[in-house]
Structures are given as structure tokens and as C-alpha cells.
């Protein structure tokens, strides 16, 4: 199975809708509109316009939609036309962006003609197609939003106006998509992150650099504790490596080339010259390399949670999903060839244990991501090793009943991998965990162990990601649970609501007891009414609200309200503590 | 009490010894020797020489010492002589380094003459003195080592030969110092760190960038767990802030100026421009600033363990003591003025709790580090606030019986502080924990809370360091305990020594049991004799060695050898586990 190219029937139709949108904008805003480009994207299409001094706002979208419907109704044909470069330049003489593109095409070897598509006689665009035959083939569509976008994504260029839209084959599909978007917006991690006070940004620190509040850190720490516990039981040992390195390290690993544009360079007045690490793996090879290893010492399994850095384009930064630094939980096993399968299986079991607890195991499919067989130059290593690794992963999939689908072109730089795809609560597909077999890196770093015969042999390096980075995993968690985290992950597990200040002393005793048991507890000592306190606690999605009034103080009790089950009545404080501790330990999802 | 200047009697004598050493080198290596500079340093003195093609090795030091003794015996006088710049240039015409220095002195305003010191008639040096009267005032001395050193510390200049020496007033003091050095060398963290496999360096990653092995991380994690536990009980909450920021952040805080030369700048192909954080405090102000705060919300206490960076000079990097990135355990309380004293006391109690467990509390003295009253331009804030803070710290010292000594000129950039000085096992003084009161930073960042009257007020920021950075604290721990860590900090707590392979199955059962209880356990399954296994375990300073032979397997026991108590006889496995768990929990030092 080969990954589908972006030229599906749906894409062709959406791209045609983009032309119709451009035609509508031309009719509405006049001949002075300069057209940039209008490709399809994952869920729809866009077109970038230079409108001079005019601006389009979201309020204008219905007007444009109306004009598009009018054009579509006329059932105009899309007609392909090949013209010479010179004819093209003449045709587009008033369109500077198109001229730039045509001139570039003209420099290509053996390029004599370029392709245009005409939409009836109302619009003509430089475009290699394909398109639907005529506008009646365009399904239900909707314009989504407007945004600014630099010409060619380069902030030194002019800012253009981009209109996003989408189109589907049926009304039902469009509606389903819009509903999903609405649900996703309600679950958006930026929205919930702010409501629950999990992380913040600061203009002085800069965008793409989240600061985690105590509540955000509570979640991260629980995840860290759990993943370390699971990995410990499979023999992984924690290491800690620096965030800087000489570029040499990545020249050897091959990442200097791969991430050339995304590397952060670190310099100083005294002439230091480092890079911020774009990946963890090369650092871990250096701990392996620090000792002489014998076949008896293998496998050597390392894990760590440290930051790695990518110089993402400023325009692409947003929320926790795309940041400059991610805290990656990364791990590797250095092992003998005869141990690889067992190591891969171990790692798959870690993935299973981890995602099972979150209720996600079962909603997944597995990709056996192999190389692009048509172009080996994208990879490092030798093809024979690649064949061996792919074979091994296929066997593991068979033996463990993973039913992995072979996807070409999705392998890592250094080897094939098993990727696990999960569906979150609203059906969004998430690809995080992965197990990757790598013969190449140990060779590049000349890692070795002594075998039974005293010979020096390269170990195999098996890479694994379980939760990936804490930043992006938080996006998944927040949006999957819509902020209603399982008790063990809740930033605040219990909130104490004294009915009045009279009961504050007792409430503080209860607070101290819970705190001592490492239960995350907060006290609402505001002067609000009980009703308001309860509503606030519910909005904050806190698993347990404990109401404390005269009766509770008298009986040494608390009145328990559970987030999903409602009023559970009065409980002795110690009983409540024991019950909640058990629920935390069992990692129950309510 | 003002910090002593480096012009004590001892320094004067040592500086005179440096001249005698230079005279000896001149007599031994001839007139072609070019003299650079010869100052005193903390524990002695050095002199830098350009010997042309000749080299001095440590083997040559006795010869030079002998010549020095010969010179000293002649009881030559040190005679001061002021000469004009021109005379000085003539005098030193064959000494290029001295010429460079004289020319520089000549550019100083109103500088007409420079000072020389003559040593009898055998040596004359450009030197502002002072010196002892005559060589019989020079006490017992010793030349320590030779090293290469660039002229003026600049690697673009010529590499000179440096000889280090020391001198004391009495033979006993010299001997005591040499013994201390010997003890320190045996405890050197680089030596023990390597022996115990706690951290490594890699040429590919670069110097100054340690990689922590699983054993090193075990210690760091225990420290982290304990400090978080202690600080949690005093109301501190964990946050996590990025390692990058815009320079703007530090322009406001004042650190951009203070650390101008030590900042690492981070850039990319896409035009990013950040710095690596030289301190944590400004980031934490931004979390405080992310919410509206009322007087009821204060104090707000944050702690974190993240990396901070200083572009130390390449030549000064070494071991864990001086690295490019340190993992700093840092914390702050944002509070009202009426809460400051309580916050300071809380922090001092944290320091007490933490150092007490390591057996260090009691061996300390406290410095009330105040500003240099002669030059306020070195600090930020207003003097009135400084007076208030100094007063408050003095009161805390009195109320808690700290008996703090007032030391002028040792305050932080933004306020006075209480610094705690400990003595390690061999008497070396270590300054790590500190509590600092800061009115200036909250004003600079416009931090605020609403008081009872609804007015916006700046909080006070109280800074505290407990263990400082994990890197430097490891140096202290390793050297203080000479690698014989208390059980709870031992990277390997138990090692299993099966008498032969026959008992391997049972041994592995014991290993699994210990591992499940989170006891750090290793198995020596080599084919060595039991005697060799025991010696190896002892060299590795492992607290418990468990020997397993026929008798132990039969009785479901282990034979226990404790590091300091020796053979403890056979114990039931479960009994041993319970005992050791208690010892870990109690953090016993054996």
C-alpha cells in the first residue's frame, strides 16, 4: 500500500472549487485583484490574493459564497490549454505573482510550454490541473476563514490575503465535517489549557515557548512517573544528556543534513559554536560508547525526557502543537541481532500498557512503515540491512497479531518502523508511538561489543517513542478527554468547599491530611455561596468536590460530589482518602 | 566585616616567592627567558614564562626549588624603584611582554612613572608590590605543577609556560595544605565519577557538556525527589519554563547587562533570535504575571529544576564543576511585605531539613551578604528598599539564632541575601544555599496583586537556592562522601554475588524481588571467584553485597555483607528487603 498522493477525486474537486472561488473574488473585487496560488490542503483548499488596499473579512465570506454558487449554477467547463512560455507571459502581464511563477517554470530544462485552465470565459489560471469537467461536479462547499499569508511563506515578501474553504461530495459529509470542527473547537487544547490554567505564554519570553503552571506540571509529572514505571519494568534505565552539542555529532548521525534548515545555532562572544539538539538519539550513542561492552552486557536500554529543538517557521508556531522546544520521552535499546525481535516486542508491550490505561488501545491500527523503494538516496545505511529489518518487523507483527499495513515511503532516515495510529474521542487520528530498527547509526558512530569469539561487532539500535513529547501529548490528552482528565491525571483532584468560614479550621485539617497523602487538593475559601462554589468546581472539571458544613464537622466527615456520578453522600475522611488513593493507583477513567 | 582583599601578609609573602622563582628560572634558563606576569592566586602563586624552544617539565621543579632556596639563603632585599615610562621601556627593551604592559600603563591618564622591584641585583621586575623586606621573610614553599597558559588568557596569543607554587608561614601549615590536597585528589569528583561510572564526556558532543549515565541519574533523581518532597511540605509548587527567551526578558531583569559576555545566542536560518537563559527567575515572573492576583492568593511559591546556561571560557571548563549548562533547582516566593519574614524563615527551614539529612547542618556559618555601600551603581532597585531588606534579614538571623556575619559587597544584583557556608569532610568550604529578598524585579516586570483596598501593589520576590545545581551539588556529594554515598543516594544499593552459576536462577528471583521494591540492584554473573566478586563490589563502594550459595538457596536466605559493618550473616530475603527499605526511607548515613 502506497501513501495516497494528494490527487484523489476529492482533491481534484476541491481544487476546482478554489478556481471558482478565485473567479468569484475577481468578479466581486475587480480586475485589480492579483492572484497568487490556490492549492488543496488536508481538509480543503485556499487561495491567496493581493487585493491592494481592499481587505476581505469573515463577514465578506457569505457574499463570496453566493457568487460562487452563481458561477457553479452556470455549469461552466474547465478547459486545459498549453501555451508557450512567451504566450503565457503576455497572457499574465498584469499578474506579477503568476509572472514570477511562469519565469521560474521557463528556467526548467526542456520546458517549452506551460498549462492553463480556463473556467468558461470568466477566469483563467496558470495551473497543471487536473480539474473536474465542469462546475456541476463541485459538491457542497463552505468558506471557512480568512488569514494573512506571506507570498511564498517568506516574511520578507508581501502579506497576501488567504481565504480557506472546503468542499465535500455530499451534504452529509460536509455537515459531519463541520460538526467535527465544532466539537474540536470546543476541545481545543488552547481553549481548555487556558480555562484550566495548564500553561501560559509570555510576550517577553516569546511565542512557541510555553511556560507550564503548577497544574500543567502536575499532569506532566504523572505521565513521567507512569512511563518511567512501565519502562523500568521492561529494563530501561534513565540517562540525562545535554541539550547542546557540536555540529560534528549530527554530521555523523546524518541529522545535520536532514534538519539543516531547522537547526538552532548557539554562539557566544567567546567564539562558542554549538547546535541545540534536534533529536536525542546521537547523544545516547555516546553513553553507550563510553564503556567497553561485551555480548553479555546487551541489551543496554536507555530512556530520558529531555528537550529537543527545531527552528520552526515563526508563522507555523501555535499552542502546544507546534513549539520551538519539545520535551521528548525517548528511548533506545542497543542489542545483538538475535535480540532485536525480543526488544521490539518489549517496546510494543510498553506501548500497549501505556495506551491501555488511557483507554486508547484497541482504537488503533499499525503501519509497517517501509522505505520508498524507488529512491534509496533519501535514507542512510545499506539496502540489505533494510530488507532484514523490514522482514523482522513483519514477523513481529505476525507473531503479535498486529495486522500491520505496509506503507511505502514512511520509514525513518535510518530504518523501517512500526507506527501506531490511535483515534481520539472525536475520531481524529493521532500518530505517536513508534518502534524503529536501525543498523546504520551504530555503524556511523562505530559502536561495538565483543562477541563470544572476541570480535568487535556493531550492535543494533532499536528506537522507541511511547508518548512522544509531553507538549504534543498534552494536546492529545486535553482534546481527547475535553479536559475531563482521569483522576490520576487531574491537576486538581479534590476541591474543598466549606459552607462558611466557621468550618475553615476543620476544612484546613482535611486539606492537610489529603496533602500529606500526595492528593492534589485545593481549598475554595472565597466568600461565594455554596451553589456558586460548586458550579465553579464543576466548570474546573474537578473529580471530587468535598462540601463541609456543620454536620460534616460534627461527624468527622465530608460530603462527596463526584464529577460524573454526582452526590455520593457523607463519608469519613479516612475512608474517602483510602478510596481515592485506590482509584488513583488503579488509574480509573470515570 | 568587609571581605578581605588579596593583599594579606600571606599574599605579600607569596608574591615575593613568585619573584624569587622568576629569578631562579632566569639563572637556570638564561637571559633569553621572557617574563610575562606572576600574580598570587587563592592558594599560592604562579609565574608565566616564554622559554623559546626550551620546556620545563615537573621533573625540573626540584632543580628550580633548589635554586630558589639558594637565593633565599642570601637574604636579598626587595627594593622599590619608580622610573619614568621611557626609562622603563629602555630597561625592559628585551622583554616584549613587559614592554606591552609598560606601553599600556603609559596610556593611562597622568601616569608618568611605573614601579619596579629589584631583588638584590639578580632580578628586576615591573611590579606595583608590595613585597617582603628581604628573602628571609619567605616561609616554607613548594612548586606544585607546570601548565600551558596563553598570554593574557587569549587563545590567539602565544602559549607560555606557567609554574604554580605555594608558600606558607610555617612548615606545619604547608604540610597540612599538602595533605589536604592529597586527600582532595583522592576524592576528586572526576576520578570517582569515572570509577563509579556516574557521568561521561564525549568529544563529539563537546567539553563542558556532561552526559549522565543511569548511575548518575539515580543520584540526581533521589536528590530531586527529596528536595521536591521537602519543598512541597512548605507549599512550593512545581513549574516548568523553557530554556530559551527573547533578549528583551533579560533587558528588563537586568541580566542582559550583567551576563553580556556569558550569554549564548540562538539563531537559525529562518531568522530566529533568542538567548539561552542565564538564570531562571525572569521566566517564573511570567507565570506569576499570567493571572490576576489578589492579596488572598499570596504567597505564590514556584520551584523548578531546569537548565540554565553560561558561555564560560573554553579554558575554564572542567569536570562537573564548570560546565556550559547547569540543571538548577530554583524557587521563588511572590509575597506581600508582611509575609516576607515568614517566607524567609520557611526557606531557611527547608535548607536546614535538606542539609541535616546529609549530615552537613551544624558545620556551617551564615553570611548576611549586603551591598557595597561605596558603589550602588552595581545594583538595581532603590536604596531605601535595600535598607528594609537588610534589616529584615538581620531580624530573621536574630530570631532564628543564625548568628549571621555581615559581609559587605556580597549581595546579589537585586538585593541582600543570607548565604549558608558548609564545610565538607576534608574542611573545604562550600557556598550553595541562599535566601534573597528582592523588591526590584517585581517592579521591573510590573508584577502586581490587588490589596484589600483594591489597589495594585508590587509583590516582593524572595529567591532561594537549596542545592543549587545538580551538577555542582554532585561535585560536593562525591567529594564529601568520597563516593561512599549514604544508602538512599547510592547508585547501586545492592549487588548480588552468586557463588556459582548453579545459584543463578534463585539469584535472579531475589533480583526481581528487590527490583520490584525499587531497590537499585545489580547482579555479578561473571565467572570470577567469590573473593574477586566481593573485592569488586567493595571497590564500587556498594552498601550491600548479598552472597548466594547452596545454604542460602536452601533456607530462602541471602548472606549479607554491609559496606562499613562487614558480615551480617544470613537473612530471610523478605526481612532483608524490609530492613533496607526502612534504612532508605530514614536516609541513614553509615
Short mmCIF file of C-alpha atoms in Angstrom, two decimals, chain A residues 155 197 200-207 209-215 217-218 220-221 224 228 232-233 237-249 252 260-270 272 274 276 282-284 286-287 290-291 296 301-302 306-307 309-314 317 324-325 327 445 470-471 501 515-516 518-519 521-522 525-527, chain B residues 155 197 200-207 209-215 217-218 220-221 224 228 232-233 237-249 252 260-272 274 276 282-284 286-287 290-291 296 301-302 306-307 309-314 317 324-325 327 445 470-471 501 515-516 518 521-522 525-527:
data_model
loop_
_atom_site.label_atom_id
_atom_site.label_comp_id
_atom_site.label_asym_id
_atom_site.label_seq_id
_atom_site.Cartn_x
_atom_site.Cartn_y
_atom_site.Cartn_z
CA UNK A 155 8.16 37.04 5.76
CA UNK A 197 -4.69 27.15 33.74
CA UNK A 200 0.74 30.15 29.52
CA UNK A 201 2.70 32.16 27.01
CA UNK A 202 4.57 35.40 27.60
CA UNK A 203 5.36 38.08 25.03
CA UNK A 204 8.67 38.70 26.78
CA UNK A 205 9.73 35.06 26.62
CA UNK A 206 8.40 34.69 23.10
CA UNK A 207 5.89 32.64 21.10
CA UNK A 209 7.90 28.77 24.24
CA UNK A 210 5.17 27.60 26.65
CA UNK A 211 5.55 28.05 30.40
CA UNK A 212 3.88 25.29 32.39
CA UNK A 213 1.97 26.27 35.50
CA UNK A 214 1.79 24.04 38.60
CA UNK A 215 -1.38 22.44 37.19
CA UNK A 217 3.32 20.25 35.58
CA UNK A 218 1.08 18.01 37.72
CA UNK A 220 3.36 16.07 33.04
CA UNK A 221 4.80 14.65 36.26
CA UNK A 224 6.51 10.89 33.52
CA UNK A 228 9.15 5.55 33.88
CA UNK A 232 11.58 0.37 34.32
CA UNK A 233 9.67 -2.91 34.46
CA UNK A 237 17.43 2.88 32.70
CA UNK A 238 17.23 6.66 32.81
CA UNK A 239 20.02 8.80 31.43
CA UNK A 240 20.32 12.58 31.09
CA UNK A 241 22.07 14.19 28.17
CA UNK A 242 22.82 17.85 27.42
CA UNK A 243 20.75 19.96 25.05
CA UNK A 244 23.76 21.23 23.17
CA UNK A 245 26.31 19.51 21.02
CA UNK A 246 28.94 20.24 18.43
CA UNK A 247 27.56 20.04 14.89
CA UNK A 248 30.01 17.16 14.31
CA UNK A 249 27.71 14.84 16.25
CA UNK A 252 27.96 11.71 11.73
CA UNK A 260 19.80 21.77 8.08
CA UNK A 261 17.05 24.40 7.92
CA UNK A 262 15.56 23.64 11.33
CA UNK A 263 18.76 23.74 13.38
CA UNK A 264 19.21 26.34 16.08
CA UNK A 265 22.82 27.53 16.19
CA UNK A 266 24.31 28.57 19.52
CA UNK A 267 27.15 31.07 19.63
CA UNK A 268 28.74 33.43 22.13
CA UNK A 269 31.11 36.37 22.30
CA UNK A 270 33.92 33.97 23.23
CA UNK A 272 31.50 29.01 21.12
CA UNK A 274 27.13 24.57 19.16
CA UNK A 276 20.63 22.74 20.02
CA UNK A 282 23.07 10.62 18.90
CA UNK A 283 23.64 11.72 22.50
CA UNK A 284 22.58 8.32 23.80
CA UNK A 286 27.79 8.45 23.28
CA UNK A 287 26.86 6.97 26.65
CA UNK A 290 31.77 5.40 26.89
CA UNK A 291 32.42 1.81 28.03
CA UNK A 296 26.83 -10.43 27.96
CA UNK A 301 18.39 0.15 27.35
CA UNK A 302 18.35 3.92 27.90
CA UNK A 306 14.93 16.00 27.72
CA UNK A 307 14.24 18.84 25.35
CA UNK A 309 14.69 21.85 19.38
CA UNK A 310 13.50 22.72 15.89
CA UNK A 311 13.61 26.17 14.35
CA UNK A 312 10.03 26.02 13.08
CA UNK A 313 8.93 28.91 10.90
CA UNK A 314 7.53 31.72 13.05
CA UNK A 317 4.06 28.24 15.70
CA UNK A 324 10.37 25.51 19.34
CA UNK A 325 11.34 23.06 22.07
CA UNK A 327 10.35 17.63 25.93
CA UNK A 445 29.23 6.01 15.44
CA UNK A 470 4.98 15.91 26.64
CA UNK A 471 3.90 19.08 24.83
CA UNK A 501 -15.84 30.50 57.25
CA UNK A 515 -1.95 16.95 51.01
CA UNK A 516 0.13 14.65 53.17
CA UNK A 518 0.02 13.50 47.96
CA UNK A 519 -3.53 14.06 46.80
CA UNK A 521 -6.15 19.39 46.81
CA UNK A 522 -7.39 22.97 46.66
CA UNK A 525 -12.14 29.87 50.86
CA UNK A 526 -13.90 32.63 48.93
CA UNK A 527 -16.99 34.24 50.34
CA UNK B 155 43.97 31.70 22.71
CA UNK B 197 30.53 5.41 36.17
CA UNK B 200 30.90 10.73 30.92
CA UNK B 201 32.08 13.22 28.35
CA UNK B 202 32.15 12.78 24.59
CA UNK B 203 34.45 14.53 22.13
CA UNK B 204 31.61 14.59 19.62
CA UNK B 205 29.18 16.26 22.00
CA UNK B 206 31.87 18.58 23.31
CA UNK B 207 33.61 19.52 26.56
CA UNK B 209 28.56 19.04 28.35
CA UNK B 210 28.39 16.02 30.69
CA UNK B 211 26.23 13.02 29.83
CA UNK B 212 24.79 11.34 32.90
CA UNK B 213 24.75 7.55 32.96
CA UNK B 214 21.97 5.55 34.67
CA UNK B 215 24.03 5.53 37.89
CA UNK B 217 20.81 9.83 37.13
CA UNK B 218 19.91 7.57 40.07
CA UNK B 220 20.12 13.10 40.70
CA UNK B 221 16.63 11.58 40.81
CA UNK B 224 15.20 15.73 43.10
CA UNK B 228 10.57 18.25 45.95
CA UNK B 232 6.14 20.53 48.79
CA UNK B 233 5.66 20.37 52.53
CA UNK B 237 4.54 24.09 43.51
CA UNK B 238 6.50 22.85 40.52
CA UNK B 239 6.54 24.80 37.28
CA UNK B 240 8.45 24.18 34.04
CA UNK B 241 9.80 27.01 31.93
CA UNK B 242 11.57 26.97 28.57
CA UNK B 243 15.32 27.28 28.20
CA UNK B 244 15.07 29.99 25.56
CA UNK B 245 13.77 33.52 25.67
CA UNK B 246 13.93 36.75 23.76
CA UNK B 247 16.73 39.02 24.95
CA UNK B 248 14.01 41.51 25.97
CA UNK B 249 13.23 39.41 29.03
CA UNK B 252 14.08 44.10 31.78
CA UNK B 260 26.53 40.19 28.44
CA UNK B 261 29.72 38.22 27.87
CA UNK B 262 28.38 34.89 29.11
CA UNK B 263 25.18 34.79 27.06
CA UNK B 264 24.65 32.08 24.47
CA UNK B 265 22.84 33.47 21.44
CA UNK B 266 20.50 31.20 19.50
CA UNK B 267 19.85 31.84 15.82
CA UNK B 268 18.56 29.94 12.81
CA UNK B 269 18.40 30.16 9.05
CA UNK B 270 14.86 31.50 9.33
CA UNK B 271 15.99 34.47 11.39
CA UNK B 272 15.14 33.38 14.93
CA UNK B 274 16.85 34.02 21.19
CA UNK B 276 19.67 30.57 26.34
CA UNK B 282 12.62 36.10 34.95
CA UNK B 283 10.76 33.14 33.47
CA UNK B 284 9.00 32.48 36.77
CA UNK B 286 5.97 35.48 33.71
CA UNK B 287 3.91 32.67 35.23
CA UNK B 290 -0.21 35.37 33.69
CA UNK B 291 -3.08 35.76 36.17
CA UNK B 296 -5.57 36.38 49.39
CA UNK B 301 5.59 29.73 45.59
CA UNK B 302 7.20 28.20 42.49
CA UNK B 306 15.60 23.28 34.57
CA UNK B 307 18.83 24.08 32.79
CA UNK B 309 23.45 28.37 30.51
CA UNK B 310 26.66 30.38 30.72
CA UNK B 311 29.19 30.72 27.92
CA UNK B 312 32.16 30.02 30.18
CA UNK B 313 35.59 30.43 28.60
CA UNK B 314 36.68 27.19 26.94
CA UNK B 317 35.67 24.26 31.59
CA UNK B 324 28.11 25.21 29.96
CA UNK B 325 24.70 24.13 31.23
CA UNK B 327 20.42 21.99 35.96
CA UNK B 445 8.27 43.30 35.46
CA UNK B 470 22.63 19.19 40.37
CA UNK B 471 25.95 19.26 38.53
CA UNK B 501 26.16 -20.37 38.07
CA UNK B 515 13.82 -4.55 41.68
CA UNK B 516 10.07 -4.64 42.23
CA UNK B 518 12.54 -0.09 43.60
CA UNK B 521 20.17 -3.88 42.39
CA UNK B 522 22.86 -5.37 40.17
CA UNK B 525 27.04 -13.11 36.94
CA UNK B 526 30.66 -13.18 35.82
CA UNK B 527 32.71 -16.34 36.17
#
